[in-house]
């Protein structure tokens, strides 16, 4: 029998962690370097009730702390019975991956103890009145290649059921990227939403030229066209008048030569409040691992929504435990836009079978309790 603790009462817990390493199917190029493997920690939190929650801390330097810093933070908690949740000793800015792993394990344990899905517990804790979704719309990501290959990959994604595609741009010159986007739009038609992700590759002048050229293709947004710390530049892109490419527009998603702007790296580097206060984005991309936990990612998403900015949830190429948690976060955001959660295929192996099937451009939210019922029971055993 389990004891049903009130939500404001926290039972004693014991924290444990162990390392893992997973190779990618092929190196993934990003603005912050190539990713060839993912190394992190599986975390188990056992409650006094005997219920164990599982979490994942998979640091990605440039987005989070280093693996060594993450390990040090977790070592300080390992094996200790805590009368209070151990989150107090974890700094979300200094060690976000460590905090993510512990906060996820705590939330999973609490949800399992209560017999509810993680998404329901997260939503209830954040004051969301509507019930979380049973499935979340997702985008497919189309990599950097020539126009013909990019268009062919886009067609395959649409044939697989996706109606939202994200194209990587910024690694080539603007004219080459424009031809790639043109080829994709012509290949998939007007009914498919297209996003472009520059990963902060452009300076202000290049971004202005790119947005003017890309306006013809009805993009949902261009993600991180400028470096992460250039919030004024992002705001200026949103305020531009598409008629003459100059300043003086009204912003609010109507600038950038007609192309809305999304912030990704800026949310991690500068914080959600700074991005919103600067008027730097029409959409924000939220990575729970980099933000310090599912609870913080959901809070950021709701804060953005209240400011009229669209939240999108994605991952830092995490293993299956953290990916599943990100699905729950997305499900807890009412009417969430397509999210970047179809990243499991980037890993050559994983910690466990994926409990979130993808069909027709949507990813299923596990029924629970907790993260995914018994799907991760082997990871809870020490």
mmCIF file of C-alpha atoms in Angstrom:
data_model
loop_
_atom_site.group_PDB
_atom_site.id
_atom_site.type_symbol
_atom_site.label_atom_id
_atom_site.label_comp_id
_atom_site.label_asym_id
_atom_site.label_seq_id
_atom_site.Cartn_x
_atom_site.Cartn_y
_atom_site.Cartn_z
ATOM 1 C CA UNK A 1 0.000 0.000 0.000
ATOM 2 C CA UNK A 2 1.292 3.489 -0.848
ATOM 3 C CA UNK A 3 0.717 6.573 1.215
ATOM 4 C CA UNK A 4 -0.984 9.382 -0.691
ATOM 5 C CA UNK A 5 1.024 12.438 0.311
ATOM 6 C CA UNK A 6 -0.646 15.821 -0.211
ATOM 7 C CA UNK A 7 0.901 17.828 -3.026
ATOM 8 C CA UNK A 8 2.427 20.269 -0.578
ATOM 9 C CA UNK A 9 3.968 17.507 1.529
ATOM 10 C CA UNK A 10 7.178 15.896 0.344
ATOM 11 C CA UNK A 11 8.110 12.403 1.573
ATOM 12 C CA UNK A 12 11.743 11.473 2.198
ATOM 13 C CA UNK A 13 13.569 10.268 -0.910
ATOM 14 C CA UNK A 14 16.805 8.473 -1.763
ATOM 15 C CA UNK A 15 18.647 9.502 -4.927
ATOM 16 C CA UNK A 16 20.905 7.290 -7.058
ATOM 17 C CA UNK A 17 22.468 7.689 -10.489
ATOM 18 C CA UNK A 18 24.532 5.724 -12.998
ATOM 19 C CA UNK A 19 26.168 6.754 -16.284
ATOM 20 C CA UNK A 20 25.353 5.815 -19.857
ATOM 21 C CA UNK A 21 26.734 6.604 -23.316
ATOM 22 C CA UNK A 22 24.865 6.333 -26.622
ATOM 23 C CA UNK A 23 26.210 6.848 -30.143
ATOM 24 C CA UNK A 24 24.315 8.776 -32.797
ATOM 25 C CA UNK A 25 23.563 7.109 -36.110
ATOM 26 C CA UNK A 26 25.749 9.807 -37.702
ATOM 27 C CA UNK A 27 27.308 13.050 -36.471
ATOM 28 C CA UNK A 28 24.801 15.888 -36.176
ATOM 29 C CA UNK A 29 26.066 19.339 -37.106
ATOM 30 C CA UNK A 30 24.847 22.306 -35.056
ATOM 31 C CA UNK A 31 25.874 25.925 -34.653
ATOM 32 C CA UNK A 32 27.714 24.846 -31.494
ATOM 33 C CA UNK A 33 29.661 22.000 -33.084
ATOM 34 C CA UNK A 34 29.068 18.406 -34.141
ATOM 35 C CA UNK A 35 27.330 15.948 -31.824
ATOM 36 C CA UNK A 36 28.580 12.377 -32.212
ATOM 37 C CA UNK A 37 27.298 10.741 -29.028
ATOM 38 C CA UNK A 38 25.213 11.484 -25.946
ATOM 39 C CA UNK A 39 26.570 10.791 -22.489
ATOM 40 C CA UNK A 40 24.528 11.207 -19.364
ATOM 41 C CA UNK A 41 23.036 9.659 -16.268
ATOM 42 C CA UNK A 42 19.966 7.644 -15.395
ATOM 43 C CA UNK A 43 18.616 8.855 -12.058
ATOM 44 C CA UNK A 44 16.360 6.970 -9.666
ATOM 45 C CA UNK A 45 14.528 8.593 -6.770
ATOM 46 C CA UNK A 46 12.948 6.211 -4.284
ATOM 47 C CA UNK A 47 10.200 7.520 -2.038
ATOM 48 C CA UNK A 48 9.525 6.381 1.502
ATOM 49 C CA UNK A 49 6.434 4.722 0.009
ATOM 50 C CA UNK A 50 8.667 2.368 -1.985
ATOM 51 C CA UNK A 51 7.710 3.958 -5.306
ATOM 52 C CA UNK A 52 10.707 4.808 -7.517
ATOM 53 C CA UNK A 53 10.784 7.508 -10.145
ATOM 54 C CA UNK A 54 13.245 7.628 -13.007
ATOM 55 C CA UNK A 55 14.917 10.635 -14.581
ATOM 56 C CA UNK A 56 17.614 11.463 -17.092
ATOM 57 C CA UNK A 57 20.417 14.014 -17.019
ATOM 58 C CA UNK A 58 22.098 14.235 -20.423
ATOM 59 C CA UNK A 59 24.269 17.351 -20.512
ATOM 60 C CA UNK A 60 25.186 19.028 -23.780
ATOM 61 C CA UNK A 61 27.981 21.574 -23.340
ATOM 62 C CA UNK A 62 27.020 24.852 -24.953
ATOM 63 C CA UNK A 63 23.443 24.252 -23.853
ATOM 64 C CA UNK A 64 23.988 22.886 -20.337
ATOM 65 C CA UNK A 65 26.811 22.184 -17.934
ATOM 66 C CA UNK A 66 29.583 19.742 -18.840
ATOM 67 C CA UNK A 67 29.329 16.035 -18.100
ATOM 68 C CA UNK A 68 31.854 16.423 -15.272
ATOM 69 C CA UNK A 69 29.903 19.275 -13.675
ATOM 70 C CA UNK A 70 26.700 17.269 -13.970
ATOM 71 C CA UNK A 71 28.376 14.244 -12.373
ATOM 72 C CA UNK A 72 29.700 16.335 -9.493
ATOM 73 C CA UNK A 73 26.259 17.763 -8.773
ATOM 74 C CA UNK A 74 24.672 14.300 -8.791
ATOM 75 C CA UNK A 75 27.487 12.744 -6.726
ATOM 76 C CA UNK A 76 26.630 15.107 -3.884
ATOM 77 C CA UNK A 77 23.124 13.613 -3.714
ATOM 78 C CA UNK A 78 23.868 9.976 -4.451
ATOM 79 C CA UNK A 79 22.719 7.482 -1.833
ATOM 80 C CA UNK A 80 21.550 10.107 0.639
ATOM 81 C CA UNK A 81 18.097 9.969 2.162
ATOM 82 C CA UNK A 82 16.686 13.469 1.900
ATOM 83 C CA UNK A 83 13.872 14.723 4.102
ATOM 84 C CA UNK A 84 13.158 17.421 1.520
ATOM 85 C CA UNK A 85 13.324 17.250 -2.286
ATOM 86 C CA UNK A 86 16.992 17.618 -3.291
ATOM 87 C CA UNK A 87 16.216 20.277 -5.897
ATOM 88 C CA UNK A 88 17.221 22.990 -3.464
ATOM 89 C CA UNK A 89 20.874 22.041 -3.895
ATOM 90 C CA UNK A 90 20.725 22.113 -7.706
ATOM 91 C CA UNK A 91 21.059 25.405 -9.554
ATOM 92 C CA UNK A 92 19.008 25.416 -12.736
ATOM 93 C CA UNK A 93 21.315 27.963 -14.362
ATOM 94 C CA UNK A 94 24.605 26.310 -13.334
ATOM 95 C CA UNK A 95 23.624 22.629 -13.677
ATOM 96 C CA UNK A 96 20.358 22.459 -15.656
ATOM 97 C CA UNK A 97 20.831 18.856 -16.829
ATOM 98 C CA UNK A 98 21.401 17.604 -13.281
ATOM 99 C CA UNK A 99 18.343 19.482 -12.069
ATOM 100 C CA UNK A 100 16.339 18.129 -15.012
ATOM 101 C CA UNK A 101 17.193 14.556 -14.123
ATOM 102 C CA UNK A 102 16.374 14.868 -10.435
ATOM 103 C CA UNK A 103 13.234 16.949 -10.932
ATOM 104 C CA UNK A 104 11.979 14.458 -13.519
ATOM 105 C CA UNK A 105 12.621 11.489 -11.237
ATOM 106 C CA UNK A 106 10.814 13.253 -8.386
ATOM 107 C CA UNK A 107 7.848 14.103 -10.608
ATOM 108 C CA UNK A 108 7.694 10.576 -12.023
ATOM 109 C CA UNK A 109 7.685 9.089 -8.521
ATOM 110 C CA UNK A 110 4.980 11.479 -7.329
ATOM 111 C CA UNK A 111 2.802 10.799 -10.376
ATOM 112 C CA UNK A 112 3.230 7.045 -10.014
ATOM 113 C CA UNK A 113 2.363 7.281 -6.314
ATOM 114 C CA UNK A 114 -0.801 9.188 -7.243
ATOM 115 C CA UNK A 115 -1.668 6.861 -10.148
ATOM 116 C CA UNK A 116 -1.685 9.639 -12.760
ATOM 117 C CA UNK A 117 0.172 10.559 -15.926
ATOM 118 C CA UNK A 118 3.135 12.874 -15.628
ATOM 119 C CA UNK A 119 1.415 15.323 -18.006
ATOM 120 C CA UNK A 120 -1.616 15.523 -15.709
ATOM 121 C CA UNK A 121 0.537 16.116 -12.653
ATOM 122 C CA UNK A 122 2.602 18.784 -14.400
ATOM 123 C CA UNK A 123 -0.496 20.567 -15.692
ATOM 124 C CA UNK A 124 -2.219 20.463 -12.317
ATOM 125 C CA UNK A 125 0.875 21.778 -10.561
ATOM 126 C CA UNK A 126 1.145 24.647 -13.059
ATOM 127 C CA UNK A 127 -2.529 25.581 -12.765
ATOM 128 C CA UNK A 128 -3.494 24.507 -16.296
ATOM 129 C CA UNK A 129 -7.255 24.032 -16.320
ATOM 130 C CA UNK A 130 -7.637 22.048 -19.549
ATOM 131 C CA UNK A 131 -6.781 18.344 -19.651
ATOM 132 C CA UNK A 132 -3.463 17.452 -21.304
ATOM 133 C CA UNK A 133 -3.583 16.008 -24.799
ATOM 134 C CA UNK A 134 -3.344 12.303 -25.588
ATOM 135 C CA UNK A 135 -1.146 13.015 -28.620
ATOM 136 C CA UNK A 136 1.050 15.950 -29.659
ATOM 137 C CA UNK A 137 1.632 17.258 -33.207
ATOM 138 C CA UNK A 138 5.271 17.084 -34.244
ATOM 139 C CA UNK A 139 7.484 18.313 -37.044
ATOM 140 C CA UNK A 140 9.957 16.374 -39.134
ATOM 141 C CA UNK A 141 13.469 17.789 -39.470
ATOM 142 C CA UNK A 142 15.016 17.985 -42.938
ATOM 143 C CA UNK A 143 18.798 18.159 -42.938
ATOM 144 C CA UNK A 144 21.257 20.244 -44.899
ATOM 145 C CA UNK A 145 21.668 19.002 -48.488
ATOM 146 C CA UNK A 146 21.299 20.281 -52.031
ATOM 147 C CA UNK A 147 17.889 21.342 -53.373
ATOM 148 C CA UNK A 148 16.993 18.002 -54.993
ATOM 149 C CA UNK A 149 17.981 15.880 -52.003
ATOM 150 C CA UNK A 150 16.336 18.284 -49.558
ATOM 151 C CA UNK A 151 13.105 18.222 -51.565
ATOM 152 C CA UNK A 152 13.158 14.430 -51.769
ATOM 153 C CA UNK A 153 13.614 14.143 -47.999
ATOM 154 C CA UNK A 154 10.759 16.587 -47.484
ATOM 155 C CA UNK A 155 8.464 14.553 -49.749
ATOM 156 C CA UNK A 156 9.275 11.388 -47.795
ATOM 157 C CA UNK A 157 8.379 13.122 -44.551
ATOM 158 C CA UNK A 158 5.049 14.305 -45.927
ATOM 159 C CA UNK A 159 4.318 10.818 -47.265
ATOM 160 C CA UNK A 160 4.992 9.537 -43.720
ATOM 161 C CA UNK A 161 2.213 11.788 -42.406
ATOM 162 C CA UNK A 162 4.027 14.976 -41.337
ATOM 163 C CA UNK A 163 2.377 18.296 -42.181
ATOM 164 C CA UNK A 164 5.078 20.454 -40.573
ATOM 165 C CA UNK A 165 8.732 20.390 -41.650
ATOM 166 C CA UNK A 166 11.791 22.129 -40.212
ATOM 167 C CA UNK A 167 14.649 22.802 -42.616
ATOM 168 C CA UNK A 168 18.193 23.432 -41.477
ATOM 169 C CA UNK A 169 19.625 26.601 -43.048
ATOM 170 C CA UNK A 170 22.615 28.821 -42.389
ATOM 171 C CA UNK A 171 25.426 26.423 -43.297
ATOM 172 C CA UNK A 172 25.360 27.641 -46.923
ATOM 173 C CA UNK A 173 25.127 31.088 -48.436
ATOM 174 C CA UNK A 174 21.724 32.728 -48.489
ATOM 175 C CA UNK A 175 21.091 32.183 -52.193
ATOM 176 C CA UNK A 176 21.743 28.445 -51.851
ATOM 177 C CA UNK A 177 19.399 28.179 -48.863
ATOM 178 C CA UNK A 178 16.694 30.100 -50.699
ATOM 179 C CA UNK A 179 16.884 27.609 -53.572
ATOM 180 C CA UNK A 180 16.617 24.720 -51.094
ATOM 181 C CA UNK A 181 13.519 26.239 -49.480
ATOM 182 C CA UNK A 182 12.045 26.964 -52.898
ATOM 183 C CA UNK A 183 12.568 23.344 -53.935
ATOM 184 C CA UNK A 184 10.867 22.056 -50.793
ATOM 185 C CA UNK A 185 7.885 24.395 -51.130
ATOM 186 C CA UNK A 186 7.411 23.330 -54.731
ATOM 187 C CA UNK A 187 7.742 19.651 -53.756
ATOM 188 C CA UNK A 188 5.277 19.604 -50.835
ATOM 189 C CA UNK A 189 2.793 22.304 -51.809
ATOM 190 C CA UNK A 190 1.203 25.068 -49.807
ATOM 191 C CA UNK A 191 -0.653 22.933 -47.242
ATOM 192 C CA UNK A 192 2.523 21.876 -45.409
ATOM 193 C CA UNK A 193 3.936 24.241 -42.782
ATOM 194 C CA UNK A 194 7.617 25.037 -43.261
ATOM 195 C CA UNK A 195 10.052 26.269 -40.635
ATOM 196 C CA UNK A 196 13.705 27.176 -41.166
ATOM 197 C CA UNK A 197 16.365 26.942 -38.448
ATOM 198 C CA UNK A 198 19.488 29.052 -38.878
ATOM 199 C CA UNK A 199 21.001 28.170 -35.464
ATOM 200 C CA UNK A 200 22.288 31.725 -35.033
ATOM 201 C CA UNK A 201 24.420 31.559 -38.166
ATOM 202 C CA UNK A 202 23.652 34.990 -39.661
ATOM 203 C CA UNK A 203 24.631 38.523 -38.800
ATOM 204 C CA UNK A 204 22.002 41.256 -38.969
ATOM 205 C CA UNK A 205 22.616 42.190 -42.600
ATOM 206 C CA UNK A 206 22.593 38.582 -43.791
ATOM 207 C CA UNK A 207 19.462 37.865 -41.766
ATOM 208 C CA UNK A 208 17.634 40.814 -43.316
ATOM 209 C CA UNK A 209 18.546 39.642 -46.803
ATOM 210 C CA UNK A 210 17.574 36.047 -46.020
ATOM 211 C CA UNK A 211 14.216 36.989 -44.540
ATOM 212 C CA UNK A 212 13.366 39.231 -47.486
ATOM 213 C CA UNK A 213 14.103 36.372 -49.890
ATOM 214 C CA UNK A 214 12.342 33.708 -47.798
ATOM 215 C CA UNK A 215 9.153 35.740 -47.398
ATOM 216 C CA UNK A 216 7.874 34.373 -50.711
ATOM 217 C CA UNK A 217 7.594 30.843 -49.298
ATOM 218 C CA UNK A 218 5.096 31.448 -46.466
ATOM 219 C CA UNK A 219 7.314 30.138 -43.662
ATOM 220 C CA UNK A 220 5.786 29.549 -40.239
ATOM 221 C CA UNK A 221 8.947 31.072 -38.786
ATOM 222 C CA UNK A 222 12.713 31.325 -39.049
ATOM 223 C CA UNK A 223 14.346 30.009 -35.898
ATOM 224 C CA UNK A 224 17.280 31.833 -34.315
ATOM 225 C CA UNK A 225 18.402 33.865 -37.345
ATOM 226 C CA UNK A 226 20.881 35.799 -35.158
ATOM 227 C CA UNK A 227 23.291 34.827 -32.362
ATOM 228 C CA UNK A 228 21.681 34.029 -29.048
ATOM 229 C CA UNK A 229 22.681 37.214 -27.245
ATOM 230 C CA UNK A 230 21.393 39.607 -29.924
ATOM 231 C CA UNK A 231 17.892 40.158 -28.560
ATOM 232 C CA UNK A 232 17.795 43.721 -29.890
ATOM 233 C CA UNK A 233 18.621 42.402 -33.336
ATOM 234 C CA UNK A 234 15.870 39.785 -33.177
ATOM 235 C CA UNK A 235 13.385 42.431 -32.063
ATOM 236 C CA UNK A 236 14.484 44.695 -34.905
ATOM 237 C CA UNK A 237 13.905 41.911 -37.431
ATOM 238 C CA UNK A 238 10.355 41.507 -36.130
ATOM 239 C CA UNK A 239 9.716 45.252 -36.427
ATOM 240 C CA UNK A 240 10.896 45.654 -39.989
ATOM 241 C CA UNK A 241 8.470 46.872 -42.612
ATOM 242 C CA UNK A 242 8.289 44.169 -45.297
ATOM 243 C CA UNK A 243 7.422 46.811 -47.886
ATOM 244 C CA UNK A 244 10.813 48.504 -47.818
ATOM 245 C CA UNK A 245 13.025 46.318 -45.568
ATOM 246 C CA UNK A 246 13.531 49.133 -43.078
ATOM 247 C CA UNK A 247 12.625 49.721 -39.462
ATOM 248 C CA UNK A 248 9.329 51.150 -38.297
ATOM 249 C CA UNK A 249 6.965 48.201 -38.620
ATOM 250 C CA UNK A 250 4.515 47.133 -35.968
ATOM 251 C CA UNK A 251 6.177 43.828 -34.973
ATOM 252 C CA UNK A 252 3.974 41.223 -33.319
ATOM 253 C CA UNK A 253 4.840 38.541 -35.852
ATOM 254 C CA UNK A 254 4.238 40.778 -38.875
ATOM 255 C CA UNK A 255 7.824 41.837 -39.472
ATOM 256 C CA UNK A 256 10.991 40.214 -40.733
ATOM 257 C CA UNK A 257 9.902 40.788 -44.309
ATOM 258 C CA UNK A 258 6.735 38.910 -43.431
ATOM 259 C CA UNK A 259 8.514 35.988 -41.732
ATOM 260 C CA UNK A 260 7.899 35.418 -37.988
ATOM 261 C CA UNK A 261 10.911 34.900 -35.727
ATOM 262 C CA UNK A 262 11.481 32.058 -33.240
ATOM 263 C CA UNK A 263 14.040 32.097 -30.435
ATOM 264 C CA UNK A 264 15.808 28.917 -29.339
ATOM 265 C CA UNK A 265 19.364 29.429 -28.134
ATOM 266 C CA UNK A 266 18.340 32.865 -26.845
ATOM 267 C CA UNK A 267 15.878 31.297 -24.400
ATOM 268 C CA UNK A 268 18.680 29.262 -22.808
ATOM 269 C CA UNK A 269 21.367 31.938 -22.903
ATOM 270 C CA UNK A 270 19.266 34.956 -21.898
ATOM 271 C CA UNK A 271 16.181 33.443 -20.271
ATOM 272 C CA UNK A 272 12.516 33.411 -21.230
ATOM 273 C CA UNK A 273 11.737 36.683 -19.455
ATOM 274 C CA UNK A 274 14.489 38.569 -21.268
ATOM 275 C CA UNK A 275 13.346 37.214 -24.651
ATOM 276 C CA UNK A 276 9.737 38.198 -24.006
ATOM 277 C CA UNK A 277 10.569 41.567 -22.481
ATOM 278 C CA UNK A 278 12.697 42.425 -25.527
ATOM 279 C CA UNK A 279 9.926 41.522 -27.962
ATOM 280 C CA UNK A 280 12.472 39.262 -29.627
ATOM 281 C CA UNK A 281 10.272 36.380 -30.774
ATOM 282 C CA UNK A 282 6.935 35.283 -32.173
ATOM 283 C CA UNK A 283 7.662 31.732 -30.975
ATOM 284 C CA UNK A 284 10.027 30.212 -28.443
ATOM 285 C CA UNK A 285 11.642 26.790 -28.652
ATOM 286 C CA UNK A 286 11.877 25.110 -25.245
ATOM 287 C CA UNK A 287 14.344 22.350 -24.387
ATOM 288 C CA UNK A 288 13.530 20.905 -20.937
ATOM 289 C CA UNK A 289 17.064 19.548 -20.449
ATOM 290 C CA UNK A 290 18.608 22.966 -21.059
ATOM 291 C CA UNK A 291 16.003 24.795 -18.980
ATOM 292 C CA UNK A 292 16.469 22.673 -15.866
ATOM 293 C CA UNK A 293 13.498 20.326 -15.873
ATOM 294 C CA UNK A 294 9.996 19.568 -17.131
ATOM 295 C CA UNK A 295 8.489 21.900 -14.533
ATOM 296 C CA UNK A 296 10.600 24.845 -15.671
ATOM 297 C CA UNK A 297 9.983 24.131 -19.356
ATOM 298 C CA UNK A 298 6.228 24.048 -18.809
ATOM 299 C CA UNK A 299 6.376 27.272 -16.784
ATOM 300 C CA UNK A 300 8.317 28.941 -19.616
ATOM 301 C CA UNK A 301 5.794 27.707 -22.173
ATOM 302 C CA UNK A 302 2.847 29.050 -20.195
ATOM 303 C CA UNK A 303 4.659 32.346 -19.616
ATOM 304 C CA UNK A 304 5.230 32.656 -23.361
ATOM 305 C CA UNK A 305 1.628 31.783 -24.166
ATOM 306 C CA UNK A 306 0.386 34.449 -21.749
ATOM 307 C CA UNK A 307 2.539 36.988 -23.611
ATOM 308 C CA UNK A 308 1.078 35.987 -26.982
ATOM 309 C CA UNK A 309 4.180 34.040 -28.018
ATOM 310 C CA UNK A 310 3.859 30.497 -29.336
ATOM 311 C CA UNK A 311 5.721 27.784 -27.324
ATOM 312 C CA UNK A 312 7.302 24.798 -29.106
ATOM 313 C CA UNK A 313 8.879 21.914 -27.150
ATOM 314 C CA UNK A 314 11.921 20.016 -28.409
ATOM 315 C CA UNK A 315 14.931 18.098 -27.063
ATOM 316 C CA UNK A 316 18.719 18.250 -26.956
ATOM 317 C CA UNK A 317 18.950 14.830 -28.677
ATOM 318 C CA UNK A 318 18.133 13.123 -25.400
ATOM 319 C CA UNK A 319 17.686 9.460 -24.592
ATOM 320 C CA UNK A 320 14.233 7.937 -24.280
ATOM 321 C CA UNK A 321 13.492 8.906 -20.664
ATOM 322 C CA UNK A 322 13.986 12.636 -21.253
ATOM 323 C CA UNK A 323 12.296 12.496 -24.663
ATOM 324 C CA UNK A 324 9.233 10.928 -23.077
ATOM 325 C CA UNK A 325 9.220 13.649 -20.428
ATOM 326 C CA UNK A 326 9.337 16.297 -23.164
ATOM 327 C CA UNK A 327 6.259 14.712 -24.748
ATOM 328 C CA UNK A 328 4.441 15.091 -21.415
ATOM 329 C CA UNK A 329 5.515 18.741 -21.195
ATOM 330 C CA UNK A 330 4.176 19.436 -24.679
ATOM 331 C CA UNK A 331 0.930 17.624 -23.870
ATOM 332 C CA UNK A 332 0.409 19.862 -20.829
ATOM 333 C CA UNK A 333 0.511 23.052 -22.973
ATOM 334 C CA UNK A 334 -2.982 23.696 -24.346
ATOM 335 C CA UNK A 335 -3.213 23.620 -28.161
ATOM 336 C CA UNK A 336 0.547 23.316 -28.561
ATOM 337 C CA UNK A 337 2.027 23.820 -32.030
ATOM 338 C CA UNK A 338 3.973 21.024 -33.726
ATOM 339 C CA UNK A 339 6.976 20.170 -31.555
ATOM 340 C CA UNK A 340 10.444 18.831 -32.317
ATOM 341 C CA UNK A 341 10.053 15.503 -30.544
ATOM 342 C CA UNK A 342 10.802 13.026 -33.338
ATOM 343 C CA UNK A 343 14.502 12.780 -32.453
ATOM 344 C CA UNK A 344 14.822 9.172 -31.273
ATOM 345 C CA UNK A 345 15.911 7.947 -34.699
ATOM 346 C CA UNK A 346 19.077 10.048 -34.379
ATOM 347 C CA UNK A 347 20.401 7.593 -31.762
ATOM 348 C CA UNK A 348 22.009 4.339 -32.833
ATOM 349 C CA UNK A 349 20.816 2.733 -29.570
ATOM 350 C CA UNK A 350 18.742 3.780 -26.587
ATOM 351 C CA UNK A 351 18.169 3.117 -22.899
ATOM 352 C CA UNK A 352 14.849 1.320 -23.471
ATOM 353 C CA UNK A 353 12.195 0.858 -26.170
ATOM 354 C CA UNK A 354 10.380 4.077 -26.981
ATOM 355 C CA UNK A 355 6.862 4.151 -25.427
ATOM 356 C CA UNK A 356 5.727 7.071 -27.621
ATOM 357 C CA UNK A 357 4.704 5.813 -31.087
ATOM 358 C CA UNK A 358 4.556 8.283 -33.970
ATOM 359 C CA UNK A 359 1.794 8.139 -36.557
ATOM 360 C CA UNK A 360 0.418 10.703 -39.011
ATOM 361 C CA UNK A 361 2.613 13.488 -37.699
ATOM 362 C CA UNK A 362 1.587 13.031 -34.054
ATOM 363 C CA UNK A 363 3.359 11.438 -31.086
ATOM 364 C CA UNK A 364 1.351 9.542 -28.497
ATOM 365 C CA UNK A 365 1.485 10.499 -24.824
ATOM 366 C CA UNK A 366 1.936 7.357 -22.664
ATOM 367 C CA UNK A 367 -1.023 6.522 -20.449
ATOM 368 C CA UNK A 368 1.064 6.276 -17.283
ATOM 369 C CA UNK A 369 1.115 6.193 -14.397
ATOM 370 C CA UNK A 370 4.072 8.524 -14.289
ATOM 371 C CA UNK A 371 6.256 8.731 -17.366
ATOM 372 C CA UNK A 372 5.128 5.580 -19.119
ATOM 373 C CA UNK A 373 3.689 2.966 -16.777
ATOM 374 C CA UNK A 374 6.083 0.021 -16.598
ATOM 375 C CA UNK A 375 8.060 0.911 -19.735
ATOM 376 C CA UNK A 376 11.133 1.985 -17.750
ATOM 377 C CA UNK A 377 10.945 -0.486 -14.870
ATOM 378 C CA UNK A 378 14.327 -1.994 -15.752
ATOM 379 C CA UNK A 379 15.913 1.446 -15.372
ATOM 380 C CA UNK A 380 14.429 1.823 -11.879
ATOM 381 C CA UNK A 381 16.201 -1.270 -10.592
ATOM 382 C CA UNK A 382 19.582 -0.724 -8.980
#
